[in-house]
Coordinates of C-alpha atoms and ligand atoms in Angstrom, one line a residue:
M1 CA -0.4 -0.2 0.2
D2 CA 0.9 4.0 -1.0
R3 CA 2.4 5.5 2.4
R4 CA 0.8 8.6 3.3
V5 CA 1.8 11.7 1.4
R6 CA 4.1 13.8 4.7
V7 CA 6.6 15.8 3.5
R8 CA 8.2 18.9 6.1
F9 CA 10.0 22.4 5.1
A10 CA 12.7 22.2 8.1
P11 CA 14.3 25.7 7.8
S12 CA 17.4 25.8 10.2
P13 CA 16.7 29.7 12.3
T14 CA 20.0 31.4 10.9
G15 CA 18.2 34.2 9.4
P16 CA 15.8 35.3 7.5
L17 CA 14.7 33.4 5.2
H18 CA 15.9 33.6 1.5
I19 CA 13.3 33.6 -1.6
G20 CA 14.6 30.1 -2.7
G21 CA 13.7 28.7 0.6
V22 CA 10.0 29.8 0.2
R23 CA 10.1 28.5 -2.8
T24 CA 11.5 24.5 -0.9
A25 CA 8.3 25.3 1.3
L26 CA 5.5 26.0 -1.7
Y27 CA 6.8 23.1 -3.4
N28 CA 6.3 20.8 -0.5
Y29 CA 3.4 22.2 0.4
L30 CA 1.7 22.3 -3.1
F31 CA 2.8 18.1 -3.5
A32 CA 1.6 18.0 -0.9
R33 CA -1.9 19.9 -0.8
K34 CA -1.8 17.2 -5.2
H35 CA -1.7 14.2 -2.9
G36 CA -4.6 14.7 -0.7
G37 CA -1.0 14.6 2.3
D38 CA 0.9 17.0 5.3
F39 CA 2.9 19.4 4.6
L40 CA 4.9 20.0 8.2
L41 CA 7.5 22.8 9.7
R42 CA 10.5 21.8 11.7
I43 CA 12.5 24.3 12.9
E44 CA 15.8 22.4 12.3
D45 CA 18.4 24.7 15.3
T46 CA 20.3 22.3 16.7
D47 CA 23.4 24.0 15.7
Q48 CA 23.1 26.9 18.6
T49 CA 26.7 29.0 17.0
R50 CA 23.9 29.7 13.3
F51 CA 20.8 30.6 15.7
V52 CA 19.3 33.7 15.5
P53 CA 17.1 35.7 17.2
G54 CA 13.8 36.6 15.4
A55 CA 14.6 34.5 12.5
E56 CA 11.8 31.3 13.5
E57 CA 9.3 34.4 13.5
Y58 CA 10.5 36.1 10.7
I59 CA 10.0 32.4 8.5
I60 CA 6.2 31.7 10.3
E61 CA 5.2 35.5 9.5
A62 CA 6.5 34.6 6.1
L63 CA 5.0 31.4 5.2
K64 CA 1.7 33.0 6.5
W65 CA 2.4 35.6 4.1
A66 CA 2.5 33.7 0.9
G67 CA -0.1 31.4 2.6
I68 CA 2.2 28.3 2.4
E69 CA 0.8 27.6 5.9
P70 CA 2.0 24.1 7.0
V71 CA -1.3 21.8 8.9
E72 CA 1.5 21.1 11.7
G73 CA 4.4 22.6 13.4
I74 CA 6.0 25.7 15.4
G75 CA 4.0 28.4 14.1
F76 CA 1.1 26.6 13.1
G77 CA -0.3 24.5 15.7
D78 CA 1.2 21.4 17.5
G79 CA 0.0 17.7 15.7
P80 CA 1.0 13.8 17.2
H81 CA 4.8 14.7 16.6
A82 CA 5.4 17.3 18.7
P83 CA 7.5 19.0 19.4
Y84 CA 8.7 20.6 15.8
R85 CA 11.3 22.3 17.6
Q86 CA 14.7 20.4 16.9
S87 CA 16.6 22.1 20.1
E88 CA 12.8 20.9 22.0
R89 CA 13.7 17.1 21.0
K90 CA 17.5 17.1 22.2
P91 CA 16.9 14.2 24.9
M92 CA 15.0 11.9 21.9
Y93 CA 18.5 11.9 20.2
K94 CA 21.3 10.3 22.6
Q95 CA 19.1 6.8 22.3
Y96 CA 19.8 7.4 18.3
A97 CA 23.5 6.9 18.4
M98 CA 24.1 4.8 20.4
Q99 CA 21.7 2.2 18.9
L100 CA 24.4 2.8 15.7
I101 CA 27.1 2.6 18.9
E102 CA 25.7 -0.8 19.1
A103 CA 25.6 -1.8 16.0
G104 CA 29.1 -0.6 14.7
H105 CA 27.3 2.0 12.3
A106 CA 29.5 4.6 14.6
Y107 CA 31.7 5.0 17.3
Y108 CA 32.5 7.9 20.0
A109 CA 36.0 9.9 18.9
F110 CA 37.8 12.3 21.5
D111 CA 39.8 13.9 19.2
T112 CA 41.0 17.6 20.5
A113 CA 40.6 20.8 18.3
E114 CA 43.9 20.2 18.0
D115 CA 44.6 16.2 17.3
L116 CA 41.9 17.9 14.1
E117 CA 44.2 20.6 13.2
G118 CA 47.4 18.4 13.2
M119 CA 45.7 15.3 11.7
R120 CA 44.8 18.1 8.3
E121 CA 48.5 19.9 8.5
R122 CA 49.8 16.2 8.5
L123 CA 47.7 15.4 5.4
K124 CA 48.1 18.8 3.8
A125 CA 51.6 18.1 3.9
S126 CA 51.3 15.0 2.2
N127 CA 48.8 16.5 -0.7
V128 CA 46.2 13.5 0.6
D129 CA 42.7 15.4 1.0
A130 CA 42.3 16.0 4.6
K131 CA 39.4 14.3 6.7
Y132 CA 38.3 12.2 9.1
D133 CA 37.4 9.1 7.5
A134 CA 38.2 5.3 6.5
I135 CA 42.3 5.5 6.4
T136 CA 42.2 8.2 9.1
R137 CA 40.3 7.8 12.0
S138 CA 42.5 4.6 12.9
T139 CA 44.9 7.1 13.5
M140 CA 43.2 10.0 15.7
K141 CA 40.9 9.3 19.2
N142 CA 37.9 7.0 19.1
S143 CA 36.6 4.4 20.2
L144 CA 38.2 1.9 17.1
T145 CA 41.3 2.9 18.5
L146 CA 41.5 2.9 21.6
S147 CA 40.9 0.1 23.9
E148 CA 38.1 -0.5 25.9
D149 CA 38.8 0.4 29.0
E150 CA 40.0 3.6 28.2
V151 CA 36.9 4.6 26.1
G152 CA 35.2 3.8 29.7
K153 CA 37.6 6.2 31.1
R154 CA 36.8 9.0 29.0
L155 CA 33.3 8.6 28.8
E156 CA 33.0 8.3 33.0
N157 CA 34.9 11.2 32.8
G158 CA 33.2 13.2 31.6
D159 CA 35.5 13.4 28.3
P160 CA 34.2 15.6 25.5
Y161 CA 33.2 13.6 22.7
V162 CA 31.6 13.7 19.6
V163 CA 29.6 10.2 17.8
R164 CA 31.4 9.6 14.9
F165 CA 29.4 8.0 12.1
K166 CA 31.5 4.8 10.7
L167 CA 31.1 5.3 6.6
P168 CA 32.0 2.1 5.1
R169 CA 34.8 3.0 3.1
K170 CA 34.5 2.4 -0.3
E171 CA 31.4 2.1 -1.3
E172 CA 28.4 2.9 -4.3
V173 CA 26.0 5.0 -2.6
K174 CA 23.2 5.1 -4.8
F175 CA 19.5 6.5 -4.7
H176 CA 17.1 7.7 -7.5
D177 CA 16.2 11.0 -7.3
E178 CA 12.6 12.1 -7.6
I179 CA 13.3 15.0 -10.3
R180 CA 17.5 13.9 -10.8
G181 CA 16.7 10.4 -11.8
W182 CA 19.7 8.2 -10.3
V183 CA 22.8 9.3 -8.2
S184 CA 25.5 7.9 -6.7
F185 CA 28.5 8.9 -4.4
N186 CA 31.0 7.0 -3.8
T187 CA 31.7 6.9 0.0
A188 CA 36.1 7.2 -0.6
Q189 CA 34.4 10.9 -1.2
L190 CA 32.9 11.6 2.1
D191 CA 34.3 11.9 6.4
D192 CA 32.6 10.4 8.6
K193 CA 31.0 13.2 9.6
V194 CA 30.0 14.4 13.3
L195 CA 26.0 12.9 14.8
Y196 CA 26.2 13.6 18.3
K197 CA 28.1 16.0 20.4
S198 CA 28.4 15.0 24.4
D199 CA 27.0 18.4 25.3
G200 CA 23.4 16.0 24.5
M201 CA 23.2 17.7 21.1
P202 CA 22.9 16.0 17.6
T203 CA 23.8 17.3 14.7
Y204 CA 22.1 18.1 11.8
H205 CA 22.1 15.0 9.8
L206 CA 21.0 12.9 12.7
A207 CA 18.2 14.8 13.9
N208 CA 16.9 15.5 10.6
V209 CA 17.0 11.1 10.1
V210 CA 15.8 10.8 12.5
D211 CA 13.2 13.4 12.6
D212 CA 12.2 11.9 9.1
Y213 CA 11.6 9.2 10.8
L214 CA 9.5 9.5 13.8
M215 CA 7.5 12.4 11.8
H216 CA 6.9 9.3 8.7
I217 CA 8.0 11.7 6.5
S218 CA 7.0 10.2 2.9
H219 CA 9.4 12.7 0.5
V220 CA 12.5 14.6 1.5
I221 CA 11.8 17.7 -1.0
R222 CA 14.8 20.0 -0.7
G223 CA 17.2 22.5 -2.2
E224 CA 20.6 21.1 -4.2
E225 CA 22.0 22.1 -2.0
W226 CA 22.0 19.6 0.3
L227 CA 22.4 16.5 -2.4
P228 CA 26.3 15.9 -0.5
S229 CA 24.2 15.0 2.0
A230 CA 21.7 12.6 0.5
P231 CA 24.1 9.6 0.7
L232 CA 24.7 10.2 4.6
H233 CA 20.9 10.0 5.2
I234 CA 20.6 7.0 3.1
L235 CA 23.8 5.4 4.9
L236 CA 21.7 6.5 8.3
Y237 CA 17.9 4.6 7.0
R238 CA 20.3 1.8 6.6
A239 CA 22.3 1.3 10.1
F240 CA 18.9 2.4 11.4
G241 CA 17.6 -0.7 9.7
W242 CA 14.5 1.9 8.7
E243 CA 14.9 1.3 4.5
D244 CA 11.4 0.7 4.4
V245 CA 10.4 3.1 5.3
M246 CA 13.2 5.6 4.0
P247 CA 10.9 8.7 2.5
K248 CA 11.9 9.1 -1.2
F249 CA 14.0 12.0 -2.4
A250 CA 14.0 15.6 -4.4
H251 CA 16.1 18.0 -4.7
L252 CA 15.0 20.8 -6.3
P253 CA 17.5 23.0 -8.6
L254 CA 19.1 26.0 -7.5
L255 CA 17.4 29.0 -8.1
L256 CA 20.0 31.4 -9.8
K257 CA 21.8 35.2 -10.3
P258 CA 19.5 37.2 -13.7
D259 CA 22.9 36.4 -15.7
G260 CA 22.8 32.7 -14.8
N261 CA 26.2 32.6 -13.0
G262 CA 26.1 31.1 -9.3
K263 CA 23.6 31.1 -7.6
L264 CA 20.9 34.5 -6.4
S265 CA 22.7 36.0 -3.1
K266 CA 21.8 38.7 -1.6
R267 CA 24.2 40.8 -2.7
D268 CA 22.4 40.9 -6.7
G269 CA 19.3 41.7 -5.0
D270 CA 20.9 45.4 -3.7
R271 CA 23.6 45.8 -6.9
L272 CA 20.4 44.7 -9.1
G273 CA 17.4 47.2 -6.8
F274 CA 15.7 43.7 -6.1
P275 CA 14.3 41.1 -2.9
V276 CA 15.3 37.5 -2.3
F277 CA 13.5 37.8 1.1
P278 CA 9.6 37.7 1.4
L279 CA 9.6 40.2 4.2
N280 CA 12.6 43.5 5.2
W281 CA 14.7 42.2 7.8
L282 CA 17.0 43.8 10.0
D283 CA 20.1 41.7 11.4
P284 CA 20.0 41.7 15.3
N285 CA 23.9 41.0 15.0
S286 CA 25.1 42.8 12.3
G287 CA 22.3 45.3 12.1
E288 CA 22.0 44.6 8.1
K289 CA 19.4 45.8 6.3
S290 CA 17.9 43.2 3.9
S291 CA 14.2 44.5 1.6
G292 CA 10.9 42.0 1.0
Y293 CA 8.6 41.7 -1.9
R294 CA 5.9 42.8 1.0
E295 CA 7.2 45.7 1.6
A296 CA 8.4 46.5 -2.2
G297 CA 5.1 46.1 -2.9
Y298 CA 4.3 42.7 -4.4
L299 CA 1.5 41.3 -3.6
P300 CA 1.5 37.0 -2.4
E301 CA -0.1 35.9 -4.8
A302 CA 1.6 36.8 -7.8
V303 CA 5.1 36.3 -5.8
V304 CA 3.8 32.5 -4.8
N305 CA 3.3 32.8 -8.6
L306 CA 6.8 33.6 -9.7
L307 CA 8.3 31.8 -7.5
A308 CA 6.0 28.1 -9.4
M309 CA 8.0 28.6 -12.2
L310 CA 11.5 29.2 -11.0
G311 CA 12.0 25.5 -11.3
W312 CA 8.9 24.0 -12.4
N313 CA 7.1 24.3 -15.6
P314 CA 2.7 23.3 -16.4
G315 CA 4.2 21.8 -19.7
N316 CA 2.3 23.9 -21.5
N317 CA 2.1 28.4 -22.1
Q318 CA 0.0 29.7 -19.0
E319 CA 1.6 31.8 -16.7
L320 CA -0.9 32.5 -14.2
F321 CA -1.8 30.4 -11.8
T322 CA -4.2 30.5 -8.3
I323 CA -2.6 28.5 -5.7
E324 CA -5.3 26.2 -6.2
E325 CA -4.8 26.0 -10.0
L326 CA -1.2 25.1 -9.1
T327 CA -2.2 22.4 -6.2
E328 CA -4.2 21.4 -9.2
A329 CA -0.4 21.2 -12.1
F330 CA 1.9 20.2 -9.8
S331 CA 4.4 17.4 -9.9
L332 CA 7.6 16.8 -9.2
E333 CA 8.0 15.3 -12.9
R334 CA 8.2 18.7 -14.3
V335 CA 10.2 20.1 -12.2
S336 CA 13.7 20.9 -13.8
K337 CA 17.6 19.6 -12.9
S338 CA 19.4 22.8 -14.4
G339 CA 19.0 26.0 -12.3
A340 CA 16.2 27.8 -12.8
K341 CA 17.2 32.1 -13.8
F342 CA 15.9 34.6 -11.5
D343 CA 14.6 37.6 -13.9
Q344 CA 13.7 41.7 -12.4
N345 CA 11.6 41.9 -15.3
K346 CA 9.4 38.6 -15.2
A347 CA 9.0 39.5 -11.8
K348 CA 7.4 42.9 -12.6
W349 CA 5.6 41.6 -14.7
Y350 CA 3.9 39.1 -11.9
N351 CA 2.6 41.6 -9.9
Q352 CA 1.5 43.9 -12.4
Q353 CA -0.9 41.2 -13.8
Y354 CA -1.9 40.3 -10.0
V355 CA -2.2 44.9 -8.8
R356 CA -4.6 44.0 -12.2
K357 CA -6.9 42.0 -11.0
L358 CA -6.9 43.2 -7.0
D359 CA -10.8 44.6 -6.2
N360 CA -10.8 48.3 -6.1
K361 CA -11.7 47.9 -2.4
A362 CA -8.5 45.8 -1.2
L363 CA -6.0 48.0 -2.6
A364 CA -8.7 51.9 -1.7
P365 CA -7.1 51.5 1.8
I366 CA -3.6 50.8 1.0
L367 CA -4.6 54.7 -0.8
T368 CA -6.3 55.9 1.8
T369 CA -3.4 55.2 4.4
A370 CA -1.2 57.6 2.4
L371 CA -4.5 59.6 1.9
I372 CA -3.9 59.9 5.5
N373 CA -0.2 60.3 5.5
E374 CA -0.1 63.6 3.2
G375 CA -3.5 64.3 6.0
L376 CA -6.6 64.6 2.7
A377 CA -8.2 61.8 3.6
S378 CA -11.7 63.8 5.4
H379 CA -11.3 65.8 2.2
F380 CA -12.2 62.5 -0.2
T381 CA -15.7 60.1 0.3
A382 CA -14.6 56.2 -0.1
E383 CA -16.5 56.3 -3.6
Y384 CA -14.2 58.1 -4.9
V385 CA -11.0 56.7 -3.5
E386 CA -12.4 53.7 -5.0
A387 CA -12.9 54.4 -8.7
V388 CA -9.4 56.2 -8.6
C389 CA -8.5 52.9 -7.6
G390 CA -10.0 51.6 -10.7
L391 CA -9.0 53.7 -13.1
V392 CA -4.9 53.8 -11.9
K393 CA -4.7 49.7 -10.7
E394 CA -3.9 49.3 -14.7
K395 CA -1.1 51.4 -15.1
M396 CA 1.1 49.9 -11.8
S397 CA 3.5 47.5 -11.0
F398 CA 3.7 47.9 -7.6
T399 CA 0.6 49.0 -4.9
N400 CA 2.8 50.3 -3.4
E401 CA 3.4 53.1 -6.6
I402 CA -0.1 54.1 -6.1
W403 CA -0.1 57.2 -3.7
D404 CA 2.6 58.3 -6.1
I405 CA 0.8 57.5 -9.7
S406 CA -3.0 59.4 -8.0
K407 CA -1.6 62.4 -6.2
Y408 CA -3.1 64.6 -8.9
F409 CA -6.3 62.8 -8.6
F410 CA -6.5 64.6 -5.0
Q411 CA -4.3 67.9 -5.3
D412 CA -4.2 70.4 -8.1
P413 CA -0.9 70.0 -9.6
S414 CA 1.9 71.6 -8.3
A415 CA 5.0 70.8 -11.2
Y416 CA 3.9 70.2 -14.5
D417 CA 6.1 68.4 -16.9
L418 CA 7.9 71.2 -18.9
G419 CA 9.4 69.4 -21.7
V420 CA 5.9 68.8 -23.1
I421 CA 4.6 72.0 -22.3
E422 CA 8.0 73.4 -24.6
K423 CA 7.1 71.1 -27.0
R424 CA 3.7 72.0 -27.5
W425 CA 2.7 75.0 -26.2
N426 CA 1.5 77.6 -28.5
E427 CA -0.2 80.6 -29.3
K428 CA -3.1 79.5 -30.3
I429 CA -3.5 77.1 -27.1
P430 CA -4.5 79.9 -24.7
A431 CA -7.7 80.8 -26.9
L432 CA -8.2 76.5 -26.9
L433 CA -8.1 76.6 -23.1
H434 CA -10.2 79.4 -22.7
E435 CA -13.0 78.0 -25.3
I436 CA -12.6 73.8 -23.5
K437 CA -13.2 75.6 -19.8
S438 CA -16.6 77.8 -20.8
E439 CA -17.7 75.2 -22.4
I440 CA -17.8 72.8 -19.9
E441 CA -19.5 75.3 -17.9
T442 CA -22.2 74.0 -19.7
V443 CA -22.4 71.0 -20.4
E444 CA -25.7 69.8 -19.1
E445 CA -24.6 65.9 -17.8
Y446 CA -20.5 66.4 -16.7
N447 CA -19.3 63.2 -18.0
A448 CA -16.0 61.1 -19.7
A449 CA -18.4 61.5 -22.8
A450 CA -19.9 64.8 -22.1
I451 CA -16.2 65.6 -22.0
E452 CA -14.3 64.3 -24.9
G453 CA -17.3 65.5 -27.3
V454 CA -16.9 70.0 -25.2
Y455 CA -12.7 68.6 -26.3
N456 CA -13.3 67.5 -30.0
Q457 CA -15.2 70.5 -31.0
A458 CA -13.2 72.7 -29.7
L459 CA -10.2 71.1 -31.5
N460 CA -12.3 71.2 -34.3
N461 CA -13.0 75.6 -34.1
H462 CA -9.5 76.3 -33.7
G463 CA -7.9 73.7 -36.3
I464 CA -5.9 71.9 -34.1
A465 CA -4.7 68.6 -34.6
G466 CA -6.4 66.2 -31.5
K467 CA -2.4 64.3 -31.7
D468 CA -0.8 67.2 -31.2
F469 CA -3.2 68.8 -28.2
L470 CA -3.8 66.2 -26.2
Q471 CA -0.5 65.5 -24.3
L472 CA -0.6 69.7 -23.6
F473 CA -3.6 68.6 -22.0
R474 CA -3.0 66.0 -19.9
V475 CA 0.0 67.5 -19.0
C476 CA -2.6 70.9 -18.0
L477 CA -5.0 68.6 -15.6
T478 CA -2.5 66.2 -13.6
G479 CA 1.4 67.7 -14.5
I480 CA 2.1 64.3 -16.3
A481 CA 2.7 62.7 -19.7
G482 CA 1.1 59.9 -18.4
G483 CA -2.1 57.7 -17.1
P484 CA -5.1 56.8 -17.7
P485 CA -7.9 58.4 -20.0
L486 CA -7.7 61.5 -19.8
F487 CA -12.1 62.2 -20.2
E488 CA -11.8 59.4 -17.1
I489 CA -9.6 61.7 -14.7
A490 CA -11.2 64.5 -16.1
N491 CA -14.3 63.3 -15.1
L492 CA -13.4 62.0 -12.1
I493 CA -12.1 64.6 -11.0
G494 CA -15.1 66.7 -11.6
K495 CA -16.2 70.4 -13.2
A496 CA -14.4 72.6 -10.2
A497 CA -11.6 71.3 -10.4
M498 CA -11.0 70.9 -14.3
R499 CA -11.8 74.6 -14.2
R500 CA -8.9 75.5 -11.2
R501 CA -6.9 73.4 -13.5
I502 CA -7.1 75.1 -16.7
E503 CA -6.8 78.0 -15.6
H504 CA -3.5 77.7 -13.5
A505 CA -1.8 76.2 -16.9
L506 CA -3.2 79.6 -18.1
Q507 CA -1.6 81.6 -16.0
E508 CA 1.6 79.4 -15.9
F509 CA 2.1 79.2 -19.8
S510 CA 0.5 81.9 -21.5
K511 CA 3.1 84.9 -21.4
Ligands
LIG601 N1 17.8 22.7 8.2 C1 17.3 22.3 6.5 C2 17.7 23.4 5.7 O1 18.0 24.7 6.5 C3 17.1 21.6 6.2 C4 17.6 20.5 4.8 C5 16.5 19.5 4.6 O2 15.2 19.9 4.2 O3 17.0 18.4 4.8 O4 17.4 24.0 4.6

């Protein structure tokens, strides 16, 4: 019988979550939902030296913002395998380290930092790859070289030790990766990894494998950077005798810099002006700031959509997907083996598509906040603000641009695009503007079509071509050269604002 699908996102709280991590969480989430399984969040905080305060909260908030919600785990409610934070599971790991020692798959090592350094120096001098392995272990202070008595004494004394995995010397470890196909490693390339320390803390490898086992994980879907750890993990499953419940592995391709040259990093984002983190972050240790998608005006649905497409494709041309559609379409078979280049313009394009689809009512609070900051909120009705949103959203890529591109709906222009004025203003313009102004006063029903009618009639009367005048008229009314349909703007700002703005332009530019 097939196992129930259970997958996990297992970040270490060592800093803000990179968007590559968000993508890993997303693929796990989609995979779980697609197969009616469970997606859980486990915090892997066994390396206390790398712990960063606030990082765990950041991870939880980022997943909530993106709508990638686990069904079990820290921040999302305990499930049957609580606790989900490895530091709280600390007492569970010792027995597993001991089990491996008893079965001859691991051993105690008492080497000091100097001993290890000495070994490295020695091996380097003879041009040998310096690692603690099947060959070097016989020259070190461990339970394979020391007498049983000596080992017993040291343990009794409370001498610090680590437990190392006893790697087979030269063995081909072959496994089937759901994305990469057959992958093989020779244990000669690896070293006897530390699994457990005498302070009672397991290392990543032991805790990760033990927890995946205890939490009944069926598929390990994680970043490519963990591929080199997979053979050790597989050997651990074998050593424990858990091969029959070993999860399937799927290593996701890297997110690459826009030029494809290496892994996408914070520095690329800083240099090229785009976020590589979901939310803003202030590093409590270094004081360094990192910018986030949320604060940059991205919508979570857009970020989810664009991340889904970085490394996976649906096999057709569809680019826009809701999370439900992604769940339906997602499969590991369509995840690519090669790295996915981050494309800043495409990211912006995705956001634009989602901003345009936003309901005016959903956008209005963002604009209202800006109006409050400007001290203008009380002058405008909710309907007016929503109508403005409806007009400008077509022109926006990011929600936080809304005030900048809609200011002129709320205040008369105080500056004008002078390039346009210089190019288009001539001695015929004042009379034309006067006529438009006075004719507008006479229209019975003030609306976009009526304004356009007045405008066309006036142009006709003055023998001026529309294409020469429209942009100038726009600059007179709004101050800037681009924007939503002009007669819609004129309609919304109303008769009185039209009058004022035309008068003001006449004063400014008629000499
Ligand atoms: N704690 C590891 C990380 O930070 C987990 C890797 C895995 O998923 O096995 O990504």
